Coordinates of N, CA and C in Angstrom, one line a residue:
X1 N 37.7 144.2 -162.4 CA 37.7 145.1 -161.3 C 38.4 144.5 -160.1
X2 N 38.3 143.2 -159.8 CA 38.9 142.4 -158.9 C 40.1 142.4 -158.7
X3 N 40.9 142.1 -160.1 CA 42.0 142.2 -160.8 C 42.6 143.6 -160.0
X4 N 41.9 144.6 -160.4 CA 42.7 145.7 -160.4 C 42.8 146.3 -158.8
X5 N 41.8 145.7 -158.1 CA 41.9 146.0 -156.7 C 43.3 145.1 -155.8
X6 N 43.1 144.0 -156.2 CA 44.1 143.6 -155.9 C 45.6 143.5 -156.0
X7 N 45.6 144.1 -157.1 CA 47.0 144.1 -157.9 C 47.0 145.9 -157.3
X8 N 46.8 146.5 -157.3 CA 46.8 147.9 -155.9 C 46.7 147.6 -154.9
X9 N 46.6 146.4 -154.0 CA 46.8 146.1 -152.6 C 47.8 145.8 -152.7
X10 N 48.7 145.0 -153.7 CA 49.7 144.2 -153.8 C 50.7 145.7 -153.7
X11 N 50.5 146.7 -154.7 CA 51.2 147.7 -155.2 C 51.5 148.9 -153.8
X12 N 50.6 148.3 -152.9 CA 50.9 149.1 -151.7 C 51.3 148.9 -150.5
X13 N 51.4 147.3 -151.0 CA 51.8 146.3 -149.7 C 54.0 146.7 -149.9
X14 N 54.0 147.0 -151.5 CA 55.3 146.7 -151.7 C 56.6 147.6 -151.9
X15 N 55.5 148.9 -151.7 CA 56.0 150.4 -151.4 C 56.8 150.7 -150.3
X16 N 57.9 151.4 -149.8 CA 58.1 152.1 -148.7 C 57.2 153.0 -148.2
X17 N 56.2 153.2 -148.2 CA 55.2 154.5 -147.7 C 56.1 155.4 -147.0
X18 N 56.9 155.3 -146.2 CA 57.6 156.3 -145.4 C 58.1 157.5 -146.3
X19 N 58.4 157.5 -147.3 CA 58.9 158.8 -148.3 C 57.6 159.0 -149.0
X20 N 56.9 160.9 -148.9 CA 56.4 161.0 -149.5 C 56.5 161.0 -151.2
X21 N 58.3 160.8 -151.6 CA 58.0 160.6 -153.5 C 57.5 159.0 -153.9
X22 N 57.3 158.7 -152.6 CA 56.9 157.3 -153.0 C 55.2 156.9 -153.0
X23 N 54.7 158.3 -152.6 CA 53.0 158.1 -152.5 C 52.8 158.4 -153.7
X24 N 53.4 159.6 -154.8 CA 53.1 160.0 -155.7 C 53.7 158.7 -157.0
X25 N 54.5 157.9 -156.6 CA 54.6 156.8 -157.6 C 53.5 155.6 -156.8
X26 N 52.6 155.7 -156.2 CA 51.3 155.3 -155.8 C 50.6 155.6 -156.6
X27 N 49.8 156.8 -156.4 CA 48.6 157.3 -157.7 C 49.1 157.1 -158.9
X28 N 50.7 156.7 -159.6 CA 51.0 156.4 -160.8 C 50.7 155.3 -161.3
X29 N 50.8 154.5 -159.8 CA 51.2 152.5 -160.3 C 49.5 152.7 -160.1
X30 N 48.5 153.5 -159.8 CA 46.9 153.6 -159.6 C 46.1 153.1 -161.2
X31 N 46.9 155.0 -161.7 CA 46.3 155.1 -163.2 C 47.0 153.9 -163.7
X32 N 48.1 153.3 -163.8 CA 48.5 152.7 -165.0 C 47.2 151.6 -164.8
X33 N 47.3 150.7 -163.7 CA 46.6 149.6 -163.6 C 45.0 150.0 -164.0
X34 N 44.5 151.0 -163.4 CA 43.0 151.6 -164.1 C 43.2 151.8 -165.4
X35 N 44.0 152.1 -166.1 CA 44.0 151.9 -167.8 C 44.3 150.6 -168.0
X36 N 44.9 149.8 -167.1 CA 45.6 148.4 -168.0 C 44.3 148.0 -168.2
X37 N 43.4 147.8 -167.1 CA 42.3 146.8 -166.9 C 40.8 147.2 -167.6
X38 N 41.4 148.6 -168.3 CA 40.1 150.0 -168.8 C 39.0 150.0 -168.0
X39 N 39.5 150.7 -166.6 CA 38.2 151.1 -166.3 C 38.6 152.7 -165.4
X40 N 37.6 153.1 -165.7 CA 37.4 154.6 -165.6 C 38.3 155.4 -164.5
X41 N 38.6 155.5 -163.9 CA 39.0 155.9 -162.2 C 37.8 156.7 -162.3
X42 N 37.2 157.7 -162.7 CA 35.4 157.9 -162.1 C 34.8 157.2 -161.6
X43 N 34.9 155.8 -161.9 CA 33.7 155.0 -161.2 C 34.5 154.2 -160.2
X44 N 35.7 154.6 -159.5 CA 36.4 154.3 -158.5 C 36.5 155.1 -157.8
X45 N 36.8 154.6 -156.1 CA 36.6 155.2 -154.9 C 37.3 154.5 -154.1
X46 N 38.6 154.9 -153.3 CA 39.6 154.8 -152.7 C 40.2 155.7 -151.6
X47 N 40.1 155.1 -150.4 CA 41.1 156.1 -150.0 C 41.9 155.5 -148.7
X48 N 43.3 155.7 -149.1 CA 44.2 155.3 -148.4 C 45.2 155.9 -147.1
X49 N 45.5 155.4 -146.0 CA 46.0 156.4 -145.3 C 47.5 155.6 -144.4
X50 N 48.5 156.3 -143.9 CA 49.2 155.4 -143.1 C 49.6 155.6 -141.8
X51 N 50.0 155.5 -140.7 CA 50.5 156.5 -139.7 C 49.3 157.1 -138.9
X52 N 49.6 157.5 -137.6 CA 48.1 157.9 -136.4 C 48.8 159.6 -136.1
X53 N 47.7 160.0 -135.4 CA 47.6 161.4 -135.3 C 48.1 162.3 -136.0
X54 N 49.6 163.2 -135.7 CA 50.3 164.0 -136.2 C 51.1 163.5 -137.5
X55 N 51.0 161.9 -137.0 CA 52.2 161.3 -138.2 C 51.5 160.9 -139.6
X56 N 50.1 161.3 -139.4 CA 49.0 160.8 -140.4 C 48.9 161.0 -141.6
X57 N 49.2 160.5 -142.8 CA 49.4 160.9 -143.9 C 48.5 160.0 -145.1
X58 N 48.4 160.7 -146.1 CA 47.5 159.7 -147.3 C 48.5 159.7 -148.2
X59 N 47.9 158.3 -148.0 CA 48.7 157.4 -149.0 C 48.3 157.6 -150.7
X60 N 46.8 157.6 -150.9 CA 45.8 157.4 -152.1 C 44.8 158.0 -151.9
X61 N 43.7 158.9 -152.6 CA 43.1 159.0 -152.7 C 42.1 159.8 -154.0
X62 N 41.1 158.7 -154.4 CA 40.7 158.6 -155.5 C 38.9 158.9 -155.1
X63 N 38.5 160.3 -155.8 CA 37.1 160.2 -155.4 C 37.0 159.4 -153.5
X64 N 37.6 159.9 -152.7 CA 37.3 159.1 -151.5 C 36.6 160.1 -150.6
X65 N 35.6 161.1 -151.3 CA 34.8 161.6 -150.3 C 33.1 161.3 -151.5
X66 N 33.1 160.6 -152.4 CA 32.3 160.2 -153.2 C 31.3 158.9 -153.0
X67 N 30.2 159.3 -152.8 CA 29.5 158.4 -152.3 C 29.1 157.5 -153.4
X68 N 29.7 155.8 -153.1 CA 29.4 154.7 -154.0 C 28.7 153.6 -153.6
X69 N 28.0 152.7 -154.5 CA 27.5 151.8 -154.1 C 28.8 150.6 -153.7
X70 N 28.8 149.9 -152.3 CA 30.2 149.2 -151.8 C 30.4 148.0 -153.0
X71 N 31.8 148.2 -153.7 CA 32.4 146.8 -154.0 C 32.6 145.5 -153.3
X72 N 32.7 144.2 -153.7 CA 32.3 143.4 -152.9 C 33.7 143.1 -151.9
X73 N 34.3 144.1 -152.6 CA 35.7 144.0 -151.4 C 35.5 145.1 -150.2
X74 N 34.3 145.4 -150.0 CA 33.7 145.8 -148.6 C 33.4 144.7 -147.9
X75 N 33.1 143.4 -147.8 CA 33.2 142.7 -147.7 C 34.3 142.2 -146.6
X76 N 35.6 142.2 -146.5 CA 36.6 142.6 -145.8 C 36.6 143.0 -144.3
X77 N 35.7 144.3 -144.6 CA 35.6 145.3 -143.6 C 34.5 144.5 -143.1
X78 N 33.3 144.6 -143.7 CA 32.2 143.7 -142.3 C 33.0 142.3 -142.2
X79 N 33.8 141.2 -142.8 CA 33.9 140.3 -142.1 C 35.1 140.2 -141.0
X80 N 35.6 141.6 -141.0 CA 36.4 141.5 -140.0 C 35.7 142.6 -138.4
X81 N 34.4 143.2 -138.8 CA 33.7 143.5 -137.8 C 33.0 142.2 -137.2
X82 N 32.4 141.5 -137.8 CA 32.0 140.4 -137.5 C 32.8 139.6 -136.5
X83 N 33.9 139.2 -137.0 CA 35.2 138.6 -136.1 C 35.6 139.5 -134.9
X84 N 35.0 140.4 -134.9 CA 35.4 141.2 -133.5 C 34.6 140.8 -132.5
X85 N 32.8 140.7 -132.9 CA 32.2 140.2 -131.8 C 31.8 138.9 -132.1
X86 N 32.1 138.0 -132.9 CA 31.6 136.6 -133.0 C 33.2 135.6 -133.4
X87 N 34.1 135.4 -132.5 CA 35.5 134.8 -133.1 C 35.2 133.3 -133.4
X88 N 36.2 132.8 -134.8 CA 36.5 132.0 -135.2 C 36.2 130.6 -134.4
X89 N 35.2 130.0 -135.0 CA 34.4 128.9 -134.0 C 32.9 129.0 -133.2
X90 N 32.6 130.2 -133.6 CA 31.0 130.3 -132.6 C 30.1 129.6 -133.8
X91 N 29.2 129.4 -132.9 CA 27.9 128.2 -133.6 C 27.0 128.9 -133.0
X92 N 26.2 129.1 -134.0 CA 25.0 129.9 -134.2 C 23.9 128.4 -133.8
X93 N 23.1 128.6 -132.7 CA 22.1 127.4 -132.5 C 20.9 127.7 -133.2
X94 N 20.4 126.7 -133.8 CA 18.8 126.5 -133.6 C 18.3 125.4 -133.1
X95 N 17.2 125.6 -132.5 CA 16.8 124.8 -131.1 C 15.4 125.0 -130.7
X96 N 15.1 123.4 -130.8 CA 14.0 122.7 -130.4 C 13.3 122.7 -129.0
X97 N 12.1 123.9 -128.8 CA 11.8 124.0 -127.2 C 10.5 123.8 -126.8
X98 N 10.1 123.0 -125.9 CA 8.7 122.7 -124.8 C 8.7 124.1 -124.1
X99 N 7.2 124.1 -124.2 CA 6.5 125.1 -122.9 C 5.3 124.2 -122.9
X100 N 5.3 123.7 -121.4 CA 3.8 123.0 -121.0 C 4.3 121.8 -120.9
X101 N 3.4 121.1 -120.3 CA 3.7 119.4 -119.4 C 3.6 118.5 -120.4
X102 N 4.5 117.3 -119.8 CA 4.9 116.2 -121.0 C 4.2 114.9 -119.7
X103 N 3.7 114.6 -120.5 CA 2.9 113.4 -119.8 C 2.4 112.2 -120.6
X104 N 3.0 110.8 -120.4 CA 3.1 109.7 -120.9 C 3.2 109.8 -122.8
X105 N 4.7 110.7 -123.1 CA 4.6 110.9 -124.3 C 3.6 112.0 -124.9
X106 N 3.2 113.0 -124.3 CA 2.2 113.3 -124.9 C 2.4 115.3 -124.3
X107 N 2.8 116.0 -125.6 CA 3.2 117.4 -124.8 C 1.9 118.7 -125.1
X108 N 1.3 119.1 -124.1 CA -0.2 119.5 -123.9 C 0.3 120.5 -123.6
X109 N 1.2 121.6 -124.9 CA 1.6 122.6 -124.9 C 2.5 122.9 -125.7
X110 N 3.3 124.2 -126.6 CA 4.0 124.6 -127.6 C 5.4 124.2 -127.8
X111 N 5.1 123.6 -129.3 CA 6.7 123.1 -129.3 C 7.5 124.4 -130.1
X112 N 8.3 124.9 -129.5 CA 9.1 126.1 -130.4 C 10.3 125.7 -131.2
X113 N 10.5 126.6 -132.6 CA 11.8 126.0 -132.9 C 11.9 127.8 -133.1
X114 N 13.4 127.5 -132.4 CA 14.0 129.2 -131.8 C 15.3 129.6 -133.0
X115 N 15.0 130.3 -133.6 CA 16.1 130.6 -134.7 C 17.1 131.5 -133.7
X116 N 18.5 130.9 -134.3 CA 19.8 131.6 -133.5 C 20.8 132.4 -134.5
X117 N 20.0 132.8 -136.0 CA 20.5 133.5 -136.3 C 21.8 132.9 -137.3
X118 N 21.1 131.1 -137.2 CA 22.5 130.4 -138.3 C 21.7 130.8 -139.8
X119 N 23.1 131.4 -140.3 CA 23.1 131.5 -141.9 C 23.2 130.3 -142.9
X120 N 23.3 129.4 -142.1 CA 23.5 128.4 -143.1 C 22.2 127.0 -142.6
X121 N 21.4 127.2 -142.2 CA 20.5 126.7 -141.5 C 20.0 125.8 -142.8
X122 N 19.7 124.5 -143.4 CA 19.4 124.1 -144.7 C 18.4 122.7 -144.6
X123 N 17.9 122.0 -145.6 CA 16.9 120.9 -145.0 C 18.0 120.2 -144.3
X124 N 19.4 119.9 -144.5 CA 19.9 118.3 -144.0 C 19.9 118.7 -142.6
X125 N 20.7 120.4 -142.1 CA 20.0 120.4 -140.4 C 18.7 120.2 -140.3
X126 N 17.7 120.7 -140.6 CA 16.2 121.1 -140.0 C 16.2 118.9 -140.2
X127 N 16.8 118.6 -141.1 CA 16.5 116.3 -141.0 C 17.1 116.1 -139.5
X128 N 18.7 116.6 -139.5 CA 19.4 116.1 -138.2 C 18.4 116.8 -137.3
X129 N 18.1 117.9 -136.8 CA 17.3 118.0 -135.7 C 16.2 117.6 -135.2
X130 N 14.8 117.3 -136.6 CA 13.8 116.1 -136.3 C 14.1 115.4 -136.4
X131 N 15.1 114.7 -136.6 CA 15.8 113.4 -136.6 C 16.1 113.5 -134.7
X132 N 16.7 113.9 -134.3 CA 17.1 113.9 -132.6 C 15.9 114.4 -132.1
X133 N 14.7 114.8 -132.6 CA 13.8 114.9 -131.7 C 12.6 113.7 -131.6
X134 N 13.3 113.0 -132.9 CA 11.6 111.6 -132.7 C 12.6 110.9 -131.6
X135 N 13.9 111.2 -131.1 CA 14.4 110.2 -130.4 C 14.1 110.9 -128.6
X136 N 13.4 111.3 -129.0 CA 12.6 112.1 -127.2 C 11.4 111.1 -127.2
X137 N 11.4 111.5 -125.9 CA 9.6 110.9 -125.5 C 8.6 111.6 -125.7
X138 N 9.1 112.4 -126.8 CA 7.2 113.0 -126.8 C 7.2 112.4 -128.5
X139 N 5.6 112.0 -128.0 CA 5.1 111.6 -129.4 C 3.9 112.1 -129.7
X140 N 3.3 112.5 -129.1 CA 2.1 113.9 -129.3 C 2.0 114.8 -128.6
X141 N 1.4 116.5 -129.6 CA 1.5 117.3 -129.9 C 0.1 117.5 -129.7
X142 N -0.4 118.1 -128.2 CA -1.4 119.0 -128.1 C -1.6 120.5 -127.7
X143 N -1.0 121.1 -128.9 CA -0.8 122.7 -129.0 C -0.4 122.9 -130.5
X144 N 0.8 124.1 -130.3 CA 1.0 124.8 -131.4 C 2.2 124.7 -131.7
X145 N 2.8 125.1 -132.8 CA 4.4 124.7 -133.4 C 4.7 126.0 -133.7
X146 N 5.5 126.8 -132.7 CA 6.1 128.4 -133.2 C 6.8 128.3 -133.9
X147 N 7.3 129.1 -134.7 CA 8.8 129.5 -135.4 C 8.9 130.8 -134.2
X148 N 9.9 130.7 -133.7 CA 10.2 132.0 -132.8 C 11.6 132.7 -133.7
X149 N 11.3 133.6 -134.4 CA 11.8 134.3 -135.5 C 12.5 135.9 -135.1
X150 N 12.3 136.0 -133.4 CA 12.4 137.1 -132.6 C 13.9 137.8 -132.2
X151 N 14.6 137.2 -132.4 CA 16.1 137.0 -131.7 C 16.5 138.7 -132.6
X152 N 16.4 138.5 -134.3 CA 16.3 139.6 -134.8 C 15.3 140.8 -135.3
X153 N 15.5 142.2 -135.6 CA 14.4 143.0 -135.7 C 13.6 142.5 -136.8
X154 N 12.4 143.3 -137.1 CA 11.9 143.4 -138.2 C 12.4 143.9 -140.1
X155 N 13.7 144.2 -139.3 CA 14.1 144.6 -140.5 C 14.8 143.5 -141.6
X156 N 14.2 143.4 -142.5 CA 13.9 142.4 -143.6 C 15.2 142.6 -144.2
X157 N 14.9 144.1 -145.4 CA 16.1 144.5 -146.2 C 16.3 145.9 -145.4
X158 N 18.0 145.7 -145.4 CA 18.3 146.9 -145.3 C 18.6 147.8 -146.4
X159 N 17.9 149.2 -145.6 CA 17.8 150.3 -146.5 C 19.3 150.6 -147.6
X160 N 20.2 149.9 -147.1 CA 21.2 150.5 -148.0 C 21.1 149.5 -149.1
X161 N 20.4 148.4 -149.4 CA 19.9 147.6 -150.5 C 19.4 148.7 -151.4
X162 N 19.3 148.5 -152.7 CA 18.8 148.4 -153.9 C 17.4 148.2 -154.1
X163 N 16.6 149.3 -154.2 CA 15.4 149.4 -154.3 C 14.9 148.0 -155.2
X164 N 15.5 147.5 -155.9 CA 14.9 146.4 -157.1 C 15.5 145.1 -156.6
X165 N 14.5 144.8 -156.6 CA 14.6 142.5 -156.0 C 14.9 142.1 -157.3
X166 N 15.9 141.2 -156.8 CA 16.3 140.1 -158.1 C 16.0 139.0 -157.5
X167 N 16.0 137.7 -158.2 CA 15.5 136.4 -157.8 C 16.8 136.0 -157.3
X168 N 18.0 136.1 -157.0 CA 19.1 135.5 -156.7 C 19.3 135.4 -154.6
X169 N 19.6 134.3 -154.5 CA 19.6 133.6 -152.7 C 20.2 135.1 -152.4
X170 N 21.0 135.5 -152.5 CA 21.8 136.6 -151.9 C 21.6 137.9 -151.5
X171 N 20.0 137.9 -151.6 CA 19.2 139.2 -152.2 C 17.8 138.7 -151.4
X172 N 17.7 137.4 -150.4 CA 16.3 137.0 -149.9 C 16.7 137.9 -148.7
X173 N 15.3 138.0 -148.1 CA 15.2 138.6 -146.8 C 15.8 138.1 -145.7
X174 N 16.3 138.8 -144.6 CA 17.1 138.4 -143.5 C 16.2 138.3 -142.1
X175 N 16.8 136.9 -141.5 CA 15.9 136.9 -140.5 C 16.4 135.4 -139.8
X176 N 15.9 135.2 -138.3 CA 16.8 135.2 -137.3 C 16.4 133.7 -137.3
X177 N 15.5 133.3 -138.4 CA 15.2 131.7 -138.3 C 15.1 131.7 -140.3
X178 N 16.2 131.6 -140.7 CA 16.2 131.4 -141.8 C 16.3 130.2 -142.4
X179 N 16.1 129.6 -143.9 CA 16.4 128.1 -143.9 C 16.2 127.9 -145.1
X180 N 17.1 127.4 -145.6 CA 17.7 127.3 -146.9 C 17.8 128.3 -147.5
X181 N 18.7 129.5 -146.9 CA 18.5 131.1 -147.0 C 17.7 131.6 -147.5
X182 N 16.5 131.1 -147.3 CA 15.2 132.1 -146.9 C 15.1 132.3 -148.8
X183 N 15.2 131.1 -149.8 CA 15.6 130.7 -151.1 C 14.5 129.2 -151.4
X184 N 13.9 129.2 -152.6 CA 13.8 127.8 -153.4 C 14.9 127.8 -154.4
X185 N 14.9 126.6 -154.4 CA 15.5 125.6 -155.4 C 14.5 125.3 -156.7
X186 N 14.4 125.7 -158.0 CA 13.8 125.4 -159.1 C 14.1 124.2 -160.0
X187 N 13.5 123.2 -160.2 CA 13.9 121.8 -161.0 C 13.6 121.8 -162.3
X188 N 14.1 122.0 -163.0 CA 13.4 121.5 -164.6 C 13.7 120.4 -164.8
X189 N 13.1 119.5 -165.8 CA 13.2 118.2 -166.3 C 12.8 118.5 -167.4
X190 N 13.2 118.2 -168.6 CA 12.4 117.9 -169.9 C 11.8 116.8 -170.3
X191 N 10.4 116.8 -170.7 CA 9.5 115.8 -170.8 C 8.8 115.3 -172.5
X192 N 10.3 115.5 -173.4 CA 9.9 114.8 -174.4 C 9.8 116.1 -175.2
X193 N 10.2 115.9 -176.7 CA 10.0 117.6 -177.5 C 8.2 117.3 -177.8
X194 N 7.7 119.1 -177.5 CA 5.9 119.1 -178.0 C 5.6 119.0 -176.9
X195 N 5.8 118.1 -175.7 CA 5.0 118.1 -174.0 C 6.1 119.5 -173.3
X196 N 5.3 119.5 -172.0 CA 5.2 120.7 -171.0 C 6.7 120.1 -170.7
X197 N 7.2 120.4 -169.8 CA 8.6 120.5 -168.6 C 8.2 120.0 -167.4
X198 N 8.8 119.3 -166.7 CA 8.2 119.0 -165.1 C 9.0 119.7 -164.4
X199 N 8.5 120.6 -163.8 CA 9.5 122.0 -163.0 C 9.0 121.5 -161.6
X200 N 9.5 121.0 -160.7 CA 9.7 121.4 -159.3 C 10.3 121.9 -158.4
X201 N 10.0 122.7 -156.9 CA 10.7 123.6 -156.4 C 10.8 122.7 -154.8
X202 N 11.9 123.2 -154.1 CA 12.7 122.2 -153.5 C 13.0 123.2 -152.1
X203 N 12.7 123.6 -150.8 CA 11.6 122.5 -150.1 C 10.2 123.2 -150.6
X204 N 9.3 122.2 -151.0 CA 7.8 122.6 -151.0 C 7.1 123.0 -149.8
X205 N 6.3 124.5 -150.2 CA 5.8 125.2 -149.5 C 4.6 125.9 -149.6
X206 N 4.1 126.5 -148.4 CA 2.6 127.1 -149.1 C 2.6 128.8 -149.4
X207 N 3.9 128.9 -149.6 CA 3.8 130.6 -149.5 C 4.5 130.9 -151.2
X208 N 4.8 130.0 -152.1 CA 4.8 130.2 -153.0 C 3.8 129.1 -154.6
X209 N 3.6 129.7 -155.1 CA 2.4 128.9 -156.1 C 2.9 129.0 -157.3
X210 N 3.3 127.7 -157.6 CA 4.5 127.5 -158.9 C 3.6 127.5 -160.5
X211 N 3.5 128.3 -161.2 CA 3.0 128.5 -162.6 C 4.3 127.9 -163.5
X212 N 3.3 126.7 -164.6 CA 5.0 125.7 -165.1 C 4.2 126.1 -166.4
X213 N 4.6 127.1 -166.9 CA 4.6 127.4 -168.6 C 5.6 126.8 -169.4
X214 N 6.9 125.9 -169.1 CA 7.2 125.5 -169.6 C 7.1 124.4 -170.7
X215 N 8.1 124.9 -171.9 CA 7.7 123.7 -172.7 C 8.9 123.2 -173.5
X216 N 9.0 121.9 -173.7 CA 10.0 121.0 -174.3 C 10.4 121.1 -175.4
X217 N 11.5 121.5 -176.2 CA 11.5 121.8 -177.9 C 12.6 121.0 -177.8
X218 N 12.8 120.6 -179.4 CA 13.7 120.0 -180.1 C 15.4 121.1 -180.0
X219 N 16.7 120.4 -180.1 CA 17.6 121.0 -180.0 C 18.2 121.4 -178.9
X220 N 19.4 122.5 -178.7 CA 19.9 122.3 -178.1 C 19.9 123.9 -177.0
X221 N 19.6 124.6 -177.2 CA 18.9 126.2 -176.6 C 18.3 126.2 -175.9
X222 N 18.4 127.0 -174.5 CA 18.0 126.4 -173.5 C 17.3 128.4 -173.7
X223 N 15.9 128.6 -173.3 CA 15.3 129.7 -173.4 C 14.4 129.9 -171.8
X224 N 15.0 128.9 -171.4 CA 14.0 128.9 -170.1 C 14.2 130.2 -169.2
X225 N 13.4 130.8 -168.6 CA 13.3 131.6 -168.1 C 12.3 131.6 -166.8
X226 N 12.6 131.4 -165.4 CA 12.1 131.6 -164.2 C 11.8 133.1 -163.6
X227 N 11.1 133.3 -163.3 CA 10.7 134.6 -162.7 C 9.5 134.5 -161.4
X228 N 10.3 135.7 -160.7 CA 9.0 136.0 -159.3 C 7.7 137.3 -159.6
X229 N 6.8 136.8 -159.2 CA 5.8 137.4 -159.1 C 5.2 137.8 -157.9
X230 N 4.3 138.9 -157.7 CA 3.7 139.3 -156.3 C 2.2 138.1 -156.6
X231 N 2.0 137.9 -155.6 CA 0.2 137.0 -155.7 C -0.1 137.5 -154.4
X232 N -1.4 138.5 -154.7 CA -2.0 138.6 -152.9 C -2.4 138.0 -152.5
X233 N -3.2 136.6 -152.9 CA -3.8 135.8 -152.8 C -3.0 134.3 -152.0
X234 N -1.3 134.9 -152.3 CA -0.8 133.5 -151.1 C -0.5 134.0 -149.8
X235 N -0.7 133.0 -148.5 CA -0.2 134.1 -147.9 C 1.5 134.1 -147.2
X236 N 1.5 135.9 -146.9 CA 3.4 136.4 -146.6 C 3.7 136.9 -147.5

């Protein structure tokens, strides 16, 4: 599919568009490439245009009033909305904050860590930043440790998601103090054929409760299979 999107960017980058017999060897160079690559033009959705107001003309158009779920070459379009209000070089902070008096090492009030909305937020920052903070003078903590999570709304997944969770990072919930994209890391180790597996999950936490049914066989088939479960019983 990738293939074929691209090799149609290329195919319209290389056109004269100014003559309309040249839009109609467009929709040709369309089909050939949707047969070369066999896929349907039904389950494609395109539409192309060139020129402003009066001079306005289409270029392509394939099912382009058909509502689809976005290819990942939508992708494009938000990262170039993105680039409109955040340009090339912004750093997204997260940041370590006092509320209440610091007295002989000693802070008798809330330490906050303020999520700024970085995507890439992972244990080696959350190290570097306790790392720069044992190098402060405060060495005790008489209060509470917020996550201030507020910067963005409540909204988790958006509605234009896919009613059905898959276990994949790309697919976790979104939010304004994320960390290690809001994802575990699963470890298996094999522990000998006939014994269990040593499965560990990576950063350890209290909001998930790791069940290791695994077990160690002879050969070379790997059958392992990780899955999420709901538990009312943890809490979040």
């Amino acid at each position: 599919m990738k293939a074929l999107l691209i090799s149609l960017v290329v195919a319209l980058i290389s056109f004269n568009v100014h003559a309309d017999d040249k839009f109609k060897d467009i929709s040709k160079e369309f089909e050939a490439l949707a047969k070369k690559y066999g896929v349907n033009s039904k389950d494609l959705g395109i539409y192309a245009t060139i020129g402003e107001g009066e001079e306005l003309k289409t270029v392509l158009d394939v099912n382009g009033n058909k509502m689809m779920v976005p290819a990942s070459i939508s992708k494009i379009a938000t990262a170039s909305a993105v680039l409109a209000s955040f340009p090339p070089g912004t750093k997204f902070k997260t940041q370590l904050l006092i509320g209440g008096d610091l007295k002989n090492g000693t802070l008798k009030g809330t330490l906050y860590l303020k999520g700024g909305g970085d995507p890439s937020f992972v244990s080696e920052n959350m190290w570097y930043l306790v790392n720069a903070f044992t190098r402060t003078k405060i060495k005790r903590i008489e209060g509470d440790i917020v996550v201030d999570d507020s910067l963005f709304d409540n909204v988790r997944y958006d509605m234009s998601r896919q009613k059905e969770r898959v276990d994949r990072a790309y697919d976790a919930p979104v939010g304004a103090m994320s960390f290690n994209w809001n994802s575990v890391n699963i470890f298996v180790r094999a522990n000998g054929a006939g014994n269990g597996a040593d499965v560990t999950i990576d950063p350890e936490n209290d909001y998930i409760r790791l069940v290791n049914k695994a077990k160690t066989v002879g050969g070379s088939a790997n059958n392992l299979l990780a899955d999420r479960q709901e538990d009312k019983k943890i809490p979040g």
